[in-house]
Coordinates of C-alpha atoms and ligand atoms in Angstrom, one line a residue:
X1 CA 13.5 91.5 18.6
X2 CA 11.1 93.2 21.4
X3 CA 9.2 90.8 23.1
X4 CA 5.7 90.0 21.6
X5 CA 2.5 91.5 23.1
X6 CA -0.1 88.7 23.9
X7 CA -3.5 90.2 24.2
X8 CA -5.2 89.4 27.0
X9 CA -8.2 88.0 25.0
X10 CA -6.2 85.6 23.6
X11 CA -4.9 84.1 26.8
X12 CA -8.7 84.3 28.4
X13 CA -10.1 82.2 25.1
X14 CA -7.0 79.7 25.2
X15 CA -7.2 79.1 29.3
X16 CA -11.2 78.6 29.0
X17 CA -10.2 76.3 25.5
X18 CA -11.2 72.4 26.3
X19 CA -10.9 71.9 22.4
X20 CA -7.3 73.2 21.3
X21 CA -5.4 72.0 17.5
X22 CA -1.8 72.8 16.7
X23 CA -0.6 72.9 13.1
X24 CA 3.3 73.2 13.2
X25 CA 5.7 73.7 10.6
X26 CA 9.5 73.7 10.0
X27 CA 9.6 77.4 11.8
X28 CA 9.3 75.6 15.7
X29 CA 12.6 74.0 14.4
X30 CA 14.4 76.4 13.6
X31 CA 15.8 77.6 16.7
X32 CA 16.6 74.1 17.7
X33 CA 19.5 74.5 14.3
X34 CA 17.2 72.3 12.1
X35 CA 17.1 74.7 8.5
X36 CA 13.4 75.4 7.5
X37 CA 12.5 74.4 3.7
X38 CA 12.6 78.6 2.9
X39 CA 15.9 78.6 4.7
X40 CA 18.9 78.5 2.2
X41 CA 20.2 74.7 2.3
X42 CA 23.8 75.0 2.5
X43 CA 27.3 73.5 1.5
X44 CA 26.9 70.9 -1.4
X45 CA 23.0 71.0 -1.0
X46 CA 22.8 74.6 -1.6
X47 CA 22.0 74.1 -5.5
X48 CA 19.0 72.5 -4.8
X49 CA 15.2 73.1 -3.9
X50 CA 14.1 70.7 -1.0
X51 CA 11.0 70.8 -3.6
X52 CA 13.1 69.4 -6.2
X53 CA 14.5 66.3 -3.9
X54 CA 11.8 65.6 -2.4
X55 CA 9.8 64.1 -5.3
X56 CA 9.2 60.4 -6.8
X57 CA 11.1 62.0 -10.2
X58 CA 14.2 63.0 -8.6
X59 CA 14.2 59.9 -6.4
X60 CA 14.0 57.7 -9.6
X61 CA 16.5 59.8 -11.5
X62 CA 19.3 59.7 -9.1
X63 CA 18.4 57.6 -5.9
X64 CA 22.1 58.1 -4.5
X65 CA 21.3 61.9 -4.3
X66 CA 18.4 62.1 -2.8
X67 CA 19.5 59.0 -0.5
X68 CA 22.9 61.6 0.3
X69 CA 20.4 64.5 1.6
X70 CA 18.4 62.3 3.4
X71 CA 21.3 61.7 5.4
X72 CA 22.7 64.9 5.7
X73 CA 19.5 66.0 7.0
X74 CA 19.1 63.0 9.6
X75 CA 22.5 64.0 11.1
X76 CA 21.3 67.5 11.6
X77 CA 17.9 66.1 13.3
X78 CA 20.4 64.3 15.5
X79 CA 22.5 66.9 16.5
X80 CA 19.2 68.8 17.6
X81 CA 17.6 69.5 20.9
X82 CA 13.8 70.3 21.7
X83 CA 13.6 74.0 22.2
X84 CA 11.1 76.1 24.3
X85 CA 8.7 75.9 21.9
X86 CA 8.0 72.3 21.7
X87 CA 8.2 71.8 25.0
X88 CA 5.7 74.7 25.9
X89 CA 3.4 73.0 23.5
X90 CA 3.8 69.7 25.5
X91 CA 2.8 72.1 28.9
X92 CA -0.1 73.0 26.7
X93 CA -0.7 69.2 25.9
X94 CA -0.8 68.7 29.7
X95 CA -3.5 71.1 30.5
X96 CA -6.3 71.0 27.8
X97 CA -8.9 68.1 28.1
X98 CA -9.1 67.5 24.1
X99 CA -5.2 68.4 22.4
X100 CA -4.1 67.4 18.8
X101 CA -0.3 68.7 17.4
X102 CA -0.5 67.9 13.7
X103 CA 2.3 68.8 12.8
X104 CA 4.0 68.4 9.1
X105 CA 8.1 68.7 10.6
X106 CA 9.7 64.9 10.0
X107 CA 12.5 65.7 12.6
X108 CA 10.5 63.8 15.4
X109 CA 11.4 66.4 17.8
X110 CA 8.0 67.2 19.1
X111 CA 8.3 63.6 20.0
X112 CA 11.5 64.1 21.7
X113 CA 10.2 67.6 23.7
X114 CA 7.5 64.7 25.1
X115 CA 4.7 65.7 23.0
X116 CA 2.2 62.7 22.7
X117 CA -0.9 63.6 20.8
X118 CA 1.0 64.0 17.7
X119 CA -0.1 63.5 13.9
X120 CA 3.2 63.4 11.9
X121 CA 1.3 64.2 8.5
X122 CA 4.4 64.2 6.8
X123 CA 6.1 61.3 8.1
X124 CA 9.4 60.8 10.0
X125 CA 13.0 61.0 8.9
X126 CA 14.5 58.7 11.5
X127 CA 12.7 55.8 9.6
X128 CA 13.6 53.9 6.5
X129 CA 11.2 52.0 4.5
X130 CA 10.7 49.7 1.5
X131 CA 10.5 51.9 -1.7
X132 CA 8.7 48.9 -3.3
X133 CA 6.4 47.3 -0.3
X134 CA 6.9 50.6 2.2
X135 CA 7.1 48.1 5.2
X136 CA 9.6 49.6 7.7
X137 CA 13.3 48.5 7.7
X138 CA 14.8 48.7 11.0
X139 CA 18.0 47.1 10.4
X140 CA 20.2 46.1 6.5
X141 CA 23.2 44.8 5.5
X142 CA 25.6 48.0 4.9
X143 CA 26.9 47.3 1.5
X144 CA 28.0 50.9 1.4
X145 CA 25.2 51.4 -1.2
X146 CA 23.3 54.2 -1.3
X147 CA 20.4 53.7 -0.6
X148 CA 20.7 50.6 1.2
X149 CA 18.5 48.0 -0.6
X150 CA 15.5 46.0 1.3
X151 CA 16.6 43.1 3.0
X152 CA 13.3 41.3 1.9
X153 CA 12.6 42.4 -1.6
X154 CA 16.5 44.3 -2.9
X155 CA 14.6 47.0 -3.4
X156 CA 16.2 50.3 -2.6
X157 CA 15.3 51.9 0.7
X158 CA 13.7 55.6 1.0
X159 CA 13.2 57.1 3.8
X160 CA 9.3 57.2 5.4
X161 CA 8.1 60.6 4.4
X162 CA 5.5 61.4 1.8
X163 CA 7.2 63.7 -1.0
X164 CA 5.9 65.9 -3.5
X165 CA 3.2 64.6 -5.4
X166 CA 1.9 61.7 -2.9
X167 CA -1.0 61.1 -0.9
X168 CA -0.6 61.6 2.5
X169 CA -1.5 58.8 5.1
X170 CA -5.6 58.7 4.5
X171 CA -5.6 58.5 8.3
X172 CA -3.6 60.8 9.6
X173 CA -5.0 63.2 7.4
X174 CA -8.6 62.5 8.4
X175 CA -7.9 62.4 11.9
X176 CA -5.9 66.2 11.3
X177 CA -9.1 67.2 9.8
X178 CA -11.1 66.3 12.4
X179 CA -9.3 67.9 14.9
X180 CA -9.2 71.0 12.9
X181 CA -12.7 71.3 12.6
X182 CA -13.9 70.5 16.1
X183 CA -11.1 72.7 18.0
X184 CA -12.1 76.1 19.7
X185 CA -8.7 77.6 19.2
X186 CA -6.0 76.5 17.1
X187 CA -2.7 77.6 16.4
X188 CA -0.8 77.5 13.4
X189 CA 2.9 77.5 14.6
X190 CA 6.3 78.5 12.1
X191 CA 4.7 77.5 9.0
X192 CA 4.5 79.5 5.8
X193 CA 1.2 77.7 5.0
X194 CA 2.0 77.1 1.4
X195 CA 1.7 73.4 1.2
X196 CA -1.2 71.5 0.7
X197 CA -3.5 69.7 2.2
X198 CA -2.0 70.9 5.3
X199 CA -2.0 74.8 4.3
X200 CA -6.2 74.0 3.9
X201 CA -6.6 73.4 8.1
X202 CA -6.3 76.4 9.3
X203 CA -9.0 77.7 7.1
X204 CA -10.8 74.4 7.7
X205 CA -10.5 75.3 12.1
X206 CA -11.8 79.0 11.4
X207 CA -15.0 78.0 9.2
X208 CA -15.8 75.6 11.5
X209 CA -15.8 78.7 14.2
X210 CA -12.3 78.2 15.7
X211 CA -10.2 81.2 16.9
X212 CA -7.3 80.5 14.8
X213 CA -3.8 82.4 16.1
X214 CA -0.7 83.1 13.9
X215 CA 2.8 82.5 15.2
X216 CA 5.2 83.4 12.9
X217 CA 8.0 86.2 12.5
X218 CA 6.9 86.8 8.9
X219 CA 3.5 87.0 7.4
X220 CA 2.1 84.0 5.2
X221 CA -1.6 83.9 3.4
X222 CA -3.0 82.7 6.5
X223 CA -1.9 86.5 8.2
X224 CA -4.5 88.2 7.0
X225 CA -7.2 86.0 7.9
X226 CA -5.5 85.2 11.6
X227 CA -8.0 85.8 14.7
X228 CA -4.8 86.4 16.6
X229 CA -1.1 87.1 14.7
X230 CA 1.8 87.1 17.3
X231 CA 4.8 88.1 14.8
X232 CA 7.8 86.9 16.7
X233 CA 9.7 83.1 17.3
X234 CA 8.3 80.3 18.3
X235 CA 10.8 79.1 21.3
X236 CA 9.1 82.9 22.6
X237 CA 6.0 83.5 22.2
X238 CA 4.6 80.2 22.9
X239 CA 6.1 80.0 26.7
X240 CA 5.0 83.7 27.1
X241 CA 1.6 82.7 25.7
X242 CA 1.2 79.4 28.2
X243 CA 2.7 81.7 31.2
Ligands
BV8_1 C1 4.7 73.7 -2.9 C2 3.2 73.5 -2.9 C3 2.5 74.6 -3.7 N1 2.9 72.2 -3.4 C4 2.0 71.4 -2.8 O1 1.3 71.8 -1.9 C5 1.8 70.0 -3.4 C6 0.9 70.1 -4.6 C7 -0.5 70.5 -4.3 C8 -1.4 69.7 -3.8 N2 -2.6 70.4 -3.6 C9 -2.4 71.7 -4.0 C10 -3.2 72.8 -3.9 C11 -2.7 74.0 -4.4 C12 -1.3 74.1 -4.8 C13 -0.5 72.9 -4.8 C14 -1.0 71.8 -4.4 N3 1.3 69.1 -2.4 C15 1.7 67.8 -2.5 O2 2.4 67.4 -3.4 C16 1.2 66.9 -1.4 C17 2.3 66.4 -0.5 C18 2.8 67.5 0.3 C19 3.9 67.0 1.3 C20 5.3 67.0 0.7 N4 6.3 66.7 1.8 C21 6.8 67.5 2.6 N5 7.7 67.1 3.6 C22 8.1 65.7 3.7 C23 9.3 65.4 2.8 C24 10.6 66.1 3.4 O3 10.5 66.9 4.4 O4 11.6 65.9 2.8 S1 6.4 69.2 2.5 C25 7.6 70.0 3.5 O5 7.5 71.3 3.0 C26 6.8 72.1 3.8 C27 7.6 73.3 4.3 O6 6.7 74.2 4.8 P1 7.0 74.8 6.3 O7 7.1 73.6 7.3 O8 5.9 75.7 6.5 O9 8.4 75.4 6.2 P2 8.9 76.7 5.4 O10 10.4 76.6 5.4 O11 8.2 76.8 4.1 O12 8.4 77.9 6.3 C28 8.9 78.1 7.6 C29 8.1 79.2 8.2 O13 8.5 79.3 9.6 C30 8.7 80.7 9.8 N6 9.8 80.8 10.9 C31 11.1 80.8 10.8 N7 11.7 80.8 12.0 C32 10.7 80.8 12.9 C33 10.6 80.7 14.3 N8 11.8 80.8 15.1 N9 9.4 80.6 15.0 C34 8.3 80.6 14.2 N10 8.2 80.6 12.8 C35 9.4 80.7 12.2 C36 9.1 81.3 8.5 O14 8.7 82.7 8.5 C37 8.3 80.5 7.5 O15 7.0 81.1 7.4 C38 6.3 71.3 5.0 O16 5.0 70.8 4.7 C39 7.3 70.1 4.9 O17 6.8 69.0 5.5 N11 0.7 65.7 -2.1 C40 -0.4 65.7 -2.9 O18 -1.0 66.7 -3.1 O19 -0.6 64.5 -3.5 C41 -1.7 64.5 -4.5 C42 -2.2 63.2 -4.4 C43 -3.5 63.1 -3.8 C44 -4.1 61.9 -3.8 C45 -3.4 60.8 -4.5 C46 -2.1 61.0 -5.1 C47 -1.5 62.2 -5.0

């Protein structure tokens, strides 16, 4: 792939930025071997939508399952590294007064790259919680069961993400908004900015008056709206962009 063009513009508005929001999606992750939700799952999970797992229904219908892909998924997170795309967003983090990555990945690896400002609006894979009380469950007896159940209550564990058809974490979400709409730039990072609420922020940013920059290798309905589109990989063009 050629290398990306960055218009000089773009790096004048983002060096003068004091104000800057990051939206990222499953995309930054990809080159760090973590499969994005439009990648093709593979092996035993390849007959199923993430869409179709990740839901109260299918949860309830066959706990085991979705418990199984869960876990498959968590060893993958595990075998990943940070690549040069979370950690030039970290650099990023480092220079600009006022900096918030919302990002809607559960793989904590903006976390791991160092990133600090980070609103997981999604949750986080690495932690288990109540499916009954949703306190966190650090530690259970391993039955073998699958899910494990709640050392307090017996319920069955699920891990601490929000799925199809819940409400995400009223804070997080406000405080994403927020940043969205008082940001000068904001960059919406390997996401195909189909899912909602967090498809609505970049749209949110750009009424607001934000310069809003696409990075992505393939377009998405944010494209054609995009102040900026830089069509190429994340673990690329965001250390050519932050050179
Ligand atoms: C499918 C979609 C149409 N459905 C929704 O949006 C639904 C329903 C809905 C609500 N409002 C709407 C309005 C309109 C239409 C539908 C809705 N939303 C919900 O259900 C939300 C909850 C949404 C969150 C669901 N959980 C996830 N994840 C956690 C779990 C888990 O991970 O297992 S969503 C999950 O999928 C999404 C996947 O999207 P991306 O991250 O963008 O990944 P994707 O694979 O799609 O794309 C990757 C992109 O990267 C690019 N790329 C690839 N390689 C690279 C590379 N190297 N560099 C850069 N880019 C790259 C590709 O080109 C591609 O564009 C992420 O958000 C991810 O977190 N909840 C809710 O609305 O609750 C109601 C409510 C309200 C109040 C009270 C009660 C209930």
């Amino acid at each position: 792939m050629n290398a990306v063009a960055i218009p000089a513009a773009l790096v004048a508005r983002l060096r003068a930025a004091r104000r800057v929001a990051v939206l990222s999606g499953a995309g930054i992750s990809a080159e760090s071997g973590v499969p994005t939700f439009r990648d093709a799952q593979t092996g035993l999970w390849a007959r199923y939508r993430p869409e179709d797992l990740a839901t109260p229904a299918a949860f309830a219908r066959d706990p085991q399952l979705v418990w199984d892909w869960y876990a498959w998924r968590r060893e993958r997170v595990a075998q990943a590294q940070p690549n040069p795309g979370h950690r030039a967003l970290v650099a990023l983090e480092g220079r600009v007064a006022a900096f918030t990555l919302i990002t809607q990945n559960v793989d904590g690896l903006h976390r791991r790259a160092g990133s600090r400002r980070v609103i997981e609006l999604h949750g986080d894979i690495t932690r288990s919680v109540c499916s009954v009380e949703r306190c966190e469950v650090g530690a259970w007896d391993d039955t073998g069961e699958r899910p494990p159940r709640c050392p307090a209550c017996g319920a069955p564990l699920r891990p601490d993400v929000v799925w199809f058809g819940e409400a995400l974490p009223r804070a997080a979400l406000a405080a994403a908004q927020a940043a969205a709409e008082s940001c000068e730039v904001f960059l919406c990072v390997g996401t195909s900015t189909v899912v909602y609420p967090a498809a609505e922020l970049p749209f949110a940013a750009q009424r607001s008056g934000a310069c809003v920059v696409e990075v992505n290798p393939d377009a998405t309905p944010l494209s054609s709206s995009a102040d900026f589109r830089l069509p190429g990989p994340a673990g690329t063009v965001l250390p050519a962009l932050l050179a």
